[in-house]
Structure formats: C-alpha cells, structure tokens
C-alpha cells in the first residue's frame, strides 16, 4: 500500500488553511478506494474521502509540533502514513478552477511574510499569460486573483507566487477546459 500527499501550493504551512490531495495505490500501482482518517497526535481529526480512482483531498489547519498521520483502512487491514512536515512560515495557496467561467486563486501568508511584496504569474506550456503584483497578504485568507478562463490557454496552466528575488513560495498546476 502506498499513499502520496500533494499539499496544494506545495507546502503545509502552520496556522494557515491548507488543502491536501492524496492518492492511494496498492503494491501494483492500482488505485484503491479505502476509508481514510486524518489523525492529529493519534486522535481522529477528520474523515478524508477518496473520490476518484484512489484520489481524495481534505482541508485542515495544521499546527507546529503536531504529528499528523493518515490512517488508510482496506479489507486487508489498517495502515498509517505520515503527512509532510508542517513548515513554520510560508504561503498556502489554493486554486479554484471548477467555478464556471473563471478561476479564483486564494492565498494566505504567515505573519513573517504577510507584508512582503509578491508576484503571481500564470503560464501555460512555457508561455506567460498573466502577471499580477501583490502588495500584501496580511488578511487570511486573501483572494489574490479572479480571472476569466477566456484569458488563459486550454490545458494545464501553472500559477506561481514568488518574491522580488525570484524565490518561489507556492505553485500549483490547474486545468482549463476548452
């Protein structure tokens, strides 16, 4: 049994709303549809549903110093998997691309980064399609961008949040349908 975790934006950031996608497969790479429970220091925190081909997601507010594990229950027993480490500073970013004719990008930053100017770029197949300067992320969470899908290319797009030195704080792939 294997579980891969994909924190949206790339990081689990302490004290910020985080969404985590995951995929459960067996030893041969086949997707499973087990029951999953997120534990915090060994106590149940929430149920994490598998919704399609072994993939699911859950949202939570991670805290520093807490041991987070996903318990996966199949007909062959229970297995436990550690989530990625919680980072004490950073940016959590979520992309909502399934909302009609627009996409919405929501981000939140820890206090130490909240007043730093950032840039948001959207690219598709190596081409640049949108840039926006973000002066602050002090409100939690902050809607950074709502953009018409007509302004983007169909296919896989990438949203990237970075600072003035090019240091990437969060990035996320999302799909735009024709």
Coordinates of N, CA, C and O in Angstrom, one line a residue:
X1 N 0.9 -1.2 0.0 CA 0.0 0.0 0.0 C 0.9 1.2 0.0 O 1.9 1.3 0.7
X2 N 0.5 2.2 -0.8 CA 1.3 3.5 -0.9 C 0.3 4.7 -0.9 O -0.7 4.6 -1.5
X3 N 0.7 5.7 -0.2 CA 0.0 7.0 -0.2 C 0.9 8.1 -0.6 O 2.0 8.2 0.0
X4 N 0.6 8.9 -1.6 CA 1.3 10.1 -1.9 C 0.5 11.3 -1.5 O -0.7 11.3 -1.8
X5 N 1.1 12.3 -0.9 CA 0.5 13.5 -0.5 C 0.9 14.7 -1.4 O 2.1 14.8 -1.7
X6 N 0.0 15.6 -1.7 CA 0.2 16.7 -2.5 C -0.4 18.0 -1.8 O -1.6 18.3 -2.2
X7 N 0.3 18.6 -0.9 CA -0.3 19.8 -0.3 C -0.4 20.9 -1.4 O 0.5 21.1 -2.2
X8 N -1.6 21.5 -1.5 CA -1.8 22.5 -2.5 C -0.9 23.6 -2.3 O -0.8 24.2 -1.2
X9 N -0.3 24.1 -3.4 CA 0.7 25.2 -3.3 C 2.1 24.6 -2.9 O 3.1 25.3 -3.0
X10 N 2.2 23.3 -2.6 CA 3.5 22.7 -2.3 C 3.9 22.5 -0.9 O 4.9 21.8 -0.6
X11 N 3.2 23.2 0.1 CA 3.7 23.2 1.4 C 2.5 23.1 2.4 O 1.5 23.6 2.1
X12 N 2.8 22.4 3.5 CA 1.9 22.5 4.7 C 2.4 23.6 5.6 O 3.5 23.5 6.1
X13 N 1.6 24.7 5.7 CA 2.1 25.8 6.5 C 1.3 26.0 7.8 O 0.1 26.0 7.8
X14 N 2.0 26.1 8.9 CA 1.4 26.2 10.2 C 0.5 27.4 10.3 O 0.8 28.5 10.0
X15 N -0.7 27.1 10.9 CA -1.7 28.1 11.2 C -2.5 28.7 10.0 O -3.2 29.6 10.2
X16 N -2.3 28.1 8.8 CA -3.0 28.6 7.7 C -3.9 27.5 7.1 O -3.5 26.3 7.2
X17 N -5.0 27.9 6.5 CA -5.9 26.9 5.9 C -5.1 26.2 4.8 O -4.6 26.8 3.9
X18 N -5.0 24.9 4.9 CA -4.3 24.1 3.9 C -5.2 23.0 3.3 O -6.1 22.5 4.0
X19 N -5.1 22.8 2.0 CA -5.8 21.7 1.3 C -4.8 20.7 0.8 O -3.8 21.1 0.2
X20 N -5.0 19.4 1.1 CA -4.1 18.4 0.7 C -4.8 17.3 -0.1 O -5.8 16.8 0.3
X21 N -4.2 17.1 -1.3 CA -4.7 16.0 -2.2 C -3.9 14.8 -1.8 O -2.7 14.9 -1.4
X22 N -4.4 13.6 -2.1 CA -3.7 12.4 -1.8 C -4.1 11.3 -2.8 O -5.2 11.4 -3.4
X23 N -3.2 10.3 -3.0 CA -3.6 9.2 -3.9 C -3.1 7.9 -3.2 O -2.0 7.8 -2.7
X24 N -4.0 6.9 -3.2 CA -3.8 5.6 -2.5 C -3.7 4.6 -3.6 O -4.6 4.5 -4.4
X25 N -2.6 3.8 -3.6 CA -2.5 2.7 -4.6 C -2.0 1.5 -3.8 O -1.4 1.5 -2.8
X26 N -2.2 0.3 -4.5 CA -1.7 -0.9 -3.9 C -0.3 -1.2 -4.4 O 0.3 -0.3 -5.1
X27 N 0.3 -2.3 -4.1 CA 1.7 -2.6 -4.5 C 1.9 -2.7 -6.0 O 3.1 -2.7 -6.4
X28 N 0.9 -2.8 -6.7 CA 1.0 -2.9 -8.2 C 0.6 -1.6 -8.9 O 0.5 -1.6 -10.1
X29 N 0.4 -0.6 -8.1 CA 0.1 0.7 -8.6 C -1.4 0.9 -9.0 O -1.8 2.0 -9.5
X30 N -2.3 0.0 -8.6 CA -3.7 0.1 -8.8 C -4.3 1.0 -7.8 O -4.0 0.9 -6.6
X31 N -5.3 1.8 -8.2 CA -5.9 2.8 -7.3 C -6.9 2.0 -6.4 O -7.5 1.0 -6.8
X32 N -7.0 2.4 -5.2 CA -7.9 1.8 -4.2 C -8.9 2.9 -3.7 O -8.7 4.1 -3.9
X33 N -10.0 2.4 -3.1 CA -11.0 3.3 -2.6 C -11.2 2.9 -1.1 O -12.2 2.3 -0.7
X34 N -10.2 3.2 -0.3 CA -10.3 2.8 1.2 C -11.0 3.9 2.0 O -11.3 5.0 1.5
X35 N -11.3 3.6 3.3 CA -11.7 4.6 4.2 C -10.4 5.2 4.8 O -9.5 4.5 5.1
X36 N -10.4 6.5 4.9 CA -9.2 7.2 5.4 C -9.6 8.2 6.5 O -10.6 8.9 6.4
X37 N -8.7 8.3 7.5 CA -8.9 9.2 8.6 C -7.7 9.9 8.9 O -6.6 9.3 9.0
X38 N -7.7 11.3 9.0 CA -6.6 12.1 9.4 C -6.5 12.1 10.9 O -7.5 12.4 11.6
X39 N -5.3 11.7 11.5 CA -5.1 11.8 12.9 C -4.2 12.9 13.3 O -3.3 13.2 12.5
X40 N -4.5 13.6 14.4 CA -3.6 14.6 15.0 C -3.1 14.1 16.3 O -4.0 13.9 17.2
X41 N -1.8 13.8 16.5 CA -1.3 13.2 17.7 C -2.1 12.0 18.1 O -2.4 11.8 19.3
X42 N -2.4 11.2 17.2 CA -3.1 9.9 17.4 C -4.6 9.9 17.6 O -5.2 8.9 17.7
X43 N -5.2 11.1 17.6 CA -6.6 11.3 17.7 C -7.3 11.6 16.4 O -6.7 12.5 15.7
X44 N -8.4 11.1 16.1 CA -9.1 11.4 14.8 C -9.4 12.9 14.7 O -10.0 13.5 15.6
X45 N -9.1 13.4 13.6 CA -9.3 14.9 13.3 C -10.4 15.0 12.3 O -11.3 15.8 12.5
X46 N -10.4 14.2 11.2 CA -11.4 14.3 10.2 C -11.3 13.1 9.3 O -10.3 12.4 9.2
X47 N -12.5 12.8 8.6 CA -12.5 11.7 7.6 C -12.0 12.3 6.3 O -12.4 13.5 5.9
X48 N -11.2 11.6 5.5 CA -10.7 12.0 4.3 C -11.2 11.1 3.2 O -10.8 9.9 3.1
X49 N -12.1 11.6 2.4 CA -12.8 10.7 1.4 C -12.0 10.6 0.1 O -11.4 11.5 -0.4
X50 N -11.9 9.3 -0.4 CA -11.4 9.0 -1.7 C -12.5 9.2 -2.6 O -13.6 8.6 -2.5
X51 N -12.3 10.1 -3.6 CA -13.5 10.4 -4.5 C -13.4 9.9 -5.9 O -14.4 9.7 -6.6
X52 N -12.1 9.6 -6.4 CA -12.0 9.2 -7.8 C -10.6 8.4 -8.0 O -9.6 9.0 -7.7
X53 N -10.7 7.2 -8.4 CA -9.5 6.4 -8.8 C -8.4 6.5 -7.7 O -7.2 6.8 -8.0
X54 N -8.7 6.3 -6.5 CA -7.8 6.4 -5.4 C -7.4 7.7 -4.9 O -6.5 7.9 -4.1
X55 N -8.0 8.8 -5.5 CA -7.6 10.1 -5.2 C -8.6 10.8 -4.3 O -9.8 10.6 -4.5
X56 N -8.2 11.6 -3.3 CA -9.1 12.4 -2.5 C -8.4 13.6 -2.0 O -7.3 13.9 -2.4
X57 N -9.1 14.3 -1.1 CA -8.5 15.6 -0.6 C -9.2 15.9 0.7 O -10.3 15.5 1.0
X58 N -8.5 16.7 1.5 CA -9.0 17.2 2.8 C -8.4 18.5 3.1 O -7.4 18.9 2.5
X59 N -9.1 19.3 3.9 CA -8.6 20.6 4.3 C -8.5 20.6 5.8 O -9.4 20.1 6.5
X60 N -7.5 21.3 6.3 CA -7.3 21.4 7.7 C -6.4 22.6 8.0 O -5.8 23.2 7.1
X61 N -6.2 22.9 9.3 CA -5.4 24.0 9.8 C -4.2 23.4 10.6 O -4.4 23.1 11.8
X62 N -3.1 23.0 9.9 CA -2.0 22.4 10.6 C -1.3 23.3 11.7 O -1.3 24.5 11.5
X63 N -0.9 22.6 12.7 CA -0.2 23.3 13.8 C 1.2 22.7 14.0 O 1.4 21.6 13.7
X64 N 2.2 23.6 14.4 CA 3.5 23.1 14.6 C 3.6 22.2 15.8 O 2.9 22.3 16.8
X65 N 4.4 21.1 15.7 CA 4.6 20.2 16.8 C 3.6 19.1 16.9 O 3.6 18.3 17.8
X66 N 2.6 19.1 16.0 CA 1.6 18.0 16.0 C 2.0 17.0 15.0 O 2.4 17.3 13.9
X67 N 1.8 15.7 15.4 CA 2.1 14.6 14.5 C 0.8 14.3 13.7 O -0.2 13.8 14.3
X68 N 0.9 14.5 12.4 CA -0.3 14.2 11.5 C 0.0 12.9 10.7 O 1.0 12.8 10.1
X69 N -1.0 12.0 10.7 CA -0.9 10.8 10.0 C -2.2 10.5 9.4 O -3.3 10.8 9.9
X70 N -2.2 9.8 8.2 CA -3.4 9.4 7.5 C -3.5 7.9 7.7 O -2.6 7.2 7.4
X71 N -4.6 7.4 8.3 CA -4.9 6.0 8.5 C -5.7 5.6 7.3 O -6.8 6.1 7.1
X72 N -5.2 4.6 6.6 CA -5.9 4.0 5.5 C -6.4 2.6 5.8 O -5.6 1.8 6.2
X73 N -7.7 2.4 5.7 CA -8.3 1.1 6.1 C -8.9 0.4 4.9 O -9.8 1.0 4.2
X74 N -8.3 -0.7 4.6 CA -8.8 -1.6 3.5 C -9.3 -2.9 4.1 O -9.3 -3.1 5.3
X75 N -9.8 -3.8 3.2 CA -10.3 -5.1 3.7 C -9.2 -5.9 4.2 O -9.4 -6.9 5.0
X76 N -7.9 -5.5 4.0 CA -6.7 -6.3 4.5 C -6.1 -5.6 5.7 O -5.1 -6.1 6.1
X77 N -6.8 -4.6 6.2 CA -6.2 -4.0 7.5 C -6.0 -2.5 7.4 O -6.4 -1.9 6.4
X78 N -5.4 -2.0 8.5 CA -5.2 -0.5 8.6 C -3.7 -0.3 8.4 O -2.9 -1.0 8.9
X79 N -3.4 0.8 7.7 CA -2.0 1.3 7.5 C -2.0 2.8 7.8 O -2.9 3.5 7.6
X80 N -0.9 3.2 8.4 CA -0.7 4.6 8.8 C 0.4 5.3 8.0 O 1.5 4.7 7.8
X81 N 0.2 6.5 7.5 CA 1.2 7.2 6.7 C 1.4 8.6 7.3 O 0.4 9.3 7.5
X82 N 2.7 9.0 7.4 CA 3.0 10.4 7.9 C 2.7 11.4 6.8 O 3.1 11.2 5.6
X83 N 2.1 12.5 7.2 CA 2.0 13.7 6.3 C 3.3 14.4 6.2 O 4.2 14.2 7.0
X84 N 3.5 15.2 5.1 CA 4.8 16.0 5.1 C 4.9 16.9 6.3 O 3.9 17.2 7.0
X85 N 6.1 17.3 6.6 CA 6.3 18.2 7.8 C 5.6 19.5 7.6 O 5.5 20.0 6.5
X86 N 5.1 20.0 8.8 CA 4.5 21.3 8.8 C 5.6 22.4 8.9 O 6.5 22.3 9.7
X87 N 5.5 23.4 8.0 CA 6.5 24.5 8.0 C 6.1 25.6 8.8 O 4.9 26.0 8.8
X88 N 7.0 26.3 9.6 CA 6.6 27.3 10.5 C 6.3 28.7 9.8 O 5.6 29.5 10.3
X89 N 6.8 28.8 8.5 CA 6.5 30.1 7.8 C 6.3 29.7 6.3 O 6.9 28.7 5.9
X90 N 5.5 30.5 5.6 CA 5.3 30.3 4.2 C 4.0 30.8 3.7 O 3.3 31.6 4.4
X91 N 3.6 30.3 2.6 CA 2.3 30.8 1.9 C 1.6 29.5 1.6 O 2.1 28.6 1.0
X92 N 0.3 29.5 1.9 CA -0.6 28.4 1.5 C -1.5 29.0 0.4 O -2.0 30.1 0.5
X93 N -1.5 28.3 -0.8 CA -2.3 28.8 -1.9 C -3.3 27.7 -2.4 O -2.9 26.5 -2.4
X94 N -4.5 28.1 -2.7 CA -5.5 27.2 -3.3 C -6.0 27.8 -4.6 O -6.1 29.0 -4.7
X95 N -6.3 27.0 -5.5 CA -6.8 27.4 -6.8 C -8.1 26.7 -7.0 O -8.3 25.5 -6.8
X96 N -9.1 27.5 -7.3 CA -10.5 27.0 -7.6 C -10.7 27.2 -9.1 O -11.0 28.3 -9.6
X97 N -10.5 26.1 -9.9 CA -10.7 26.2 -11.3 C -12.0 25.6 -11.8 O -12.2 25.6 -13.0
X98 N -12.8 25.1 -10.9 CA -14.1 24.5 -11.3 C -15.3 25.4 -11.1 O -16.4 24.9 -11.0
X99 N -15.1 26.7 -11.1 CA -16.2 27.6 -10.8 C -16.6 28.3 -12.0 O -16.4 29.5 -12.2
X100 N -17.3 27.6 -12.9 CA -17.8 28.3 -14.1 C -16.8 28.8 -15.1 O -15.9 28.1 -15.4
X101 N -16.9 30.1 -15.4 CA -16.1 30.7 -16.4 C -14.8 31.4 -15.9 O -14.1 32.1 -16.6
X102 N -14.6 31.2 -14.6 CA -13.4 31.9 -14.0 C -12.6 31.0 -13.1 O -13.1 29.9 -12.7
X103 N -11.4 31.4 -12.8 CA -10.6 30.7 -11.8 C -10.4 31.7 -10.7 O -10.4 32.9 -10.9
X104 N -10.2 31.2 -9.5 CA -10.0 32.0 -8.3 C -8.8 31.4 -7.6 O -8.7 30.3 -7.3
X105 N -7.9 32.3 -7.3 CA -6.7 31.9 -6.5 C -6.7 32.6 -5.2 O -6.9 33.8 -5.1
X106 N -6.6 31.8 -4.1 CA -6.7 32.3 -2.7 C -5.4 31.9 -2.0 O -4.9 30.8 -2.1
X107 N -4.8 32.9 -1.4 CA -3.5 32.6 -0.7 C -3.6 33.2 0.7 O -4.3 34.2 1.0
X108 N -2.8 32.7 1.6 CA -2.6 33.2 2.9 C -1.1 33.0 3.3 O -0.5 32.1 2.9
X109 N -0.6 34.0 4.0 CA 0.8 34.0 4.4 C 1.0 34.1 5.9 O 0.1 34.7 6.6
X110 N 2.0 33.5 6.4 CA 2.4 33.6 7.8 C 2.7 35.1 8.0 O 3.1 35.8 7.1
X111 N 2.6 35.5 9.3 CA 2.9 36.9 9.6 C 4.2 37.4 9.2 O 4.4 38.5 8.7
X112 N 5.3 36.6 9.2 CA 6.6 37.0 8.8 C 6.7 37.3 7.3 O 7.6 38.0 6.9
X113 N 5.8 36.8 6.5 CA 5.8 37.0 5.1 C 4.7 37.9 4.6 O 4.7 38.3 3.4
X114 N 3.7 38.1 5.4 CA 2.5 38.8 5.0 C 2.6 40.2 4.4 O 1.8 40.6 3.7
X115 N 3.7 40.9 4.8 CA 3.8 42.3 4.3 C 4.9 42.3 3.1 O 5.1 43.4 2.6
X116 N 5.4 41.2 2.7 CA 6.4 41.2 1.6 C 5.7 41.3 0.3 O 4.7 40.6 0.0
X117 N 6.1 42.2 -0.6 CA 5.5 42.2 -2.0 C 5.8 40.9 -2.7 O 6.9 40.4 -2.6
X118 N 4.8 40.5 -3.5 CA 5.0 39.2 -4.2 C 4.5 39.4 -5.6 O 3.8 40.4 -6.0
X119 N 4.9 38.5 -6.5 CA 4.3 38.5 -7.8 C 3.6 37.1 -8.1 O 4.0 36.1 -7.5
X120 N 2.6 37.2 -8.9 CA 1.8 36.0 -9.3 C 1.9 35.9 -10.8 O 1.5 36.9 -11.5
X121 N 2.4 34.8 -11.3 CA 2.4 34.6 -12.7 C 1.6 33.3 -13.1 O 1.4 32.4 -12.3
X122 N 1.0 33.4 -14.2 CA 0.3 32.2 -14.8 C 0.9 31.9 -16.1 O 0.9 32.8 -17.0
X123 N 1.3 30.7 -16.3 CA 1.9 30.3 -17.6 C 1.2 29.0 -18.1 O 0.6 28.3 -17.3
X124 N 1.3 28.7 -19.3 CA 0.8 27.5 -19.9 C 1.8 27.1 -21.0 O 2.1 27.9 -21.9
X125 N 2.3 25.9 -20.9 CA 3.2 25.3 -21.9 C 4.4 26.2 -22.1 O 4.8 26.5 -23.3
X126 N 4.9 26.8 -21.0 CA 6.1 27.7 -21.1 C 5.8 29.1 -21.6 O 6.7 29.9 -21.6
X127 N 4.5 29.5 -21.9 CA 4.2 30.8 -22.3 C 3.5 31.6 -21.2 O 2.7 31.0 -20.4
X128 N 3.9 32.8 -21.1 CA 3.4 33.7 -20.0 C 2.0 34.3 -20.4 O 1.9 34.8 -21.5
X129 N 1.0 34.2 -19.5 CA -0.3 34.7 -19.8 C -0.8 35.7 -18.8 O -1.7 36.5 -19.2
X130 N -0.3 35.8 -17.6 CA -0.8 36.8 -16.7 C 0.3 37.0 -15.6 O 1.0 36.1 -15.2
X131 N 0.3 38.3 -15.2 CA 1.2 38.7 -14.1 C 0.4 39.7 -13.3 O -0.3 40.5 -13.8
X132 N 0.6 39.6 -11.9 CA 0.0 40.5 -11.0 C 0.9 40.7 -9.9 O 1.4 39.7 -9.3
X133 N 1.1 42.0 -9.5 CA 1.9 42.3 -8.3 C 0.9 42.3 -7.1 O -0.2 42.8 -7.1
X134 N 1.4 41.6 -6.0 CA 0.6 41.6 -4.8 C 1.3 42.3 -3.7 O 2.5 41.9 -3.4
X135 N 0.7 43.3 -3.2 CA 1.5 44.1 -2.2 C 1.5 43.5 -0.8 O 2.4 43.7 -0.1
X136 N 0.4 42.8 -0.4 CA 0.3 42.2 0.9 C -0.6 41.0 1.0 O -1.6 41.0 0.2
X137 N -0.4 40.1 1.9 CA -1.2 39.0 2.1 C -1.6 39.0 3.6 O -1.6 37.9 4.2
X138 N -1.8 40.1 4.2 CA -2.0 40.2 5.7 C -3.3 39.7 6.1 O -3.5 39.2 7.2
X139 N -4.4 39.8 5.3 CA -5.7 39.2 5.6 C -5.6 37.7 5.3 O -5.1 37.3 4.3
X140 N -6.2 36.9 6.1 CA -6.1 35.5 6.0 C -7.5 34.8 5.8 O -8.3 34.9 6.8
X141 N -7.8 34.1 4.8 CA -7.1 34.1 3.5 C -7.5 35.3 2.6 O -8.5 35.9 2.8
X142 N -6.6 35.6 1.7 CA -6.8 36.7 0.8 C -7.1 36.2 -0.6 O -6.3 35.3 -1.1
X143 N -8.1 36.7 -1.3 CA -8.3 36.3 -2.7 C -7.4 37.1 -3.5 O -7.4 38.4 -3.5
X144 N -6.4 36.5 -4.1 CA -5.4 37.1 -4.8 C -5.8 37.5 -6.2 O -5.5 38.5 -6.8
X145 N -6.6 36.6 -6.9 CA -6.9 36.8 -8.3 C -8.2 36.1 -8.6 O -8.4 34.9 -8.2
X146 N -9.1 36.8 -9.3 CA -10.2 36.1 -10.0 C -10.0 36.5 -11.5 O -9.9 37.6 -11.8
X147 N -9.9 35.5 -12.4 CA -9.6 35.7 -13.8 C -10.5 34.9 -14.7 O -10.7 33.7 -14.4
X148 N -10.9 35.4 -15.7 CA -11.7 34.7 -16.7 C -10.9 33.6 -17.4 O -9.7 33.9 -17.8
X149 N -11.5 32.5 -17.6 CA -10.8 31.4 -18.2 C -10.5 31.7 -19.7 O -9.6 31.2 -20.3
X150 N -11.3 32.7 -20.3 CA -11.0 33.1 -21.7 C -9.7 33.8 -21.8 O -9.1 33.8 -22.9
X151 N -9.1 34.3 -20.7 CA -7.8 35.0 -20.8 C -6.6 34.0 -20.8 O -5.5 34.3 -20.9
X152 N -7.0 32.7 -20.5 CA -5.9 31.6 -20.4 C -6.0 30.7 -21.6 O -7.0 30.6 -22.3
X153 N -5.0 29.8 -21.7 CA -5.0 28.8 -22.7 C -5.6 27.5 -22.1 O -5.5 27.2 -20.9
X154 N -6.3 26.8 -23.0 CA -6.8 25.5 -22.6 C -5.7 24.5 -22.3 O -4.6 24.6 -23.0
X155 N -5.9 23.7 -21.3 CA -4.8 22.7 -20.9 C -4.3 23.0 -19.5 O -4.9 23.7 -18.7
X156 N -3.1 22.5 -19.3 CA -2.5 22.6 -17.9 C -1.9 24.0 -17.8 O -1.0 24.4 -18.7
X157 N -2.3 24.8 -16.8 CA -1.7 26.1 -16.5 C -1.0 26.0 -15.2 O -1.3 25.1 -14.4
X158 N -0.1 26.9 -14.9 CA 0.7 26.9 -13.7 C 0.6 28.3 -13.0 O 0.9 29.3 -13.7
X159 N 0.1 28.4 -11.8 CA 0.1 29.6 -11.0 C 1.3 29.6 -10.1 O 1.6 28.5 -9.4
X160 N 2.1 30.6 -10.0 CA 3.3 30.7 -9.2 C 3.4 32.0 -8.4 O 3.2 33.1 -9.0
X161 N 3.6 31.9 -7.1 CA 3.7 33.0 -6.2 C 5.2 33.1 -5.9 O 5.8 32.2 -5.4
X162 N 5.8 34.3 -6.1 CA 7.3 34.4 -5.8 C 7.6 35.8 -5.4 O 6.7 36.8 -5.5
X163 N 8.8 36.0 -4.8 CA 9.2 37.3 -4.3 C 10.0 38.1 -5.3 O 10.2 37.6 -6.4
X164 N 10.5 39.3 -4.9 CA 11.2 40.1 -5.9 C 12.6 39.5 -6.3 O 13.1 40.0 -7.3
X165 N 13.0 38.5 -5.5 CA 14.3 37.9 -5.9 C 14.1 36.6 -6.7 O 15.0 35.9 -7.0
X166 N 12.8 36.3 -7.0 CA 12.5 35.1 -7.7 C 12.3 33.8 -6.9 O 12.2 32.7 -7.4
X167 N 12.4 33.9 -5.6 CA 12.2 32.8 -4.7 C 10.7 32.4 -4.7 O 9.8 33.2 -4.5
X168 N 10.4 31.1 -5.1 CA 9.1 30.6 -5.2 C 8.6 30.2 -3.9 O 9.2 29.4 -3.2
X169 N 7.4 30.7 -3.5 CA 6.8 30.4 -2.2 C 5.7 29.3 -2.4 O 5.4 28.6 -1.5
X170 N 5.0 29.3 -3.5 CA 3.9 28.4 -3.8 C 3.7 28.3 -5.3 O 3.8 29.3 -6.0
X171 N 3.4 27.1 -5.7 CA 3.0 27.0 -7.1 C 2.0 25.8 -7.3 O 2.0 24.9 -6.4
X172 N 1.1 25.9 -8.3 CA 0.1 25.0 -8.4 C -0.3 24.8 -9.9 O -0.5 25.8 -10.6
X173 N -0.5 23.6 -10.3 CA -1.0 23.3 -11.7 C -2.5 23.3 -11.6 O -3.0 22.8 -10.6
X174 N -3.1 23.7 -12.6 CA -4.6 23.6 -12.8 C -5.0 23.5 -14.2 O -4.2 23.8 -15.1
X175 N -6.1 22.9 -14.5 CA -6.5 22.6 -15.8 C -7.7 23.6 -16.3 O -8.6 23.8 -15.5
X176 N -7.5 24.1 -17.5 CA -8.6 24.9 -18.1 C -9.1 24.2 -19.3 O -8.4 23.8 -20.2
X177 N -10.4 23.9 -19.3 CA -11.1 23.2 -20.4 C -11.4 24.2 -21.5 O -11.5 25.4 -21.3
X178 N -11.5 23.6 -22.7 CA -11.8 24.5 -23.9 C -13.2 25.1 -23.7 O -14.1 24.6 -23.2

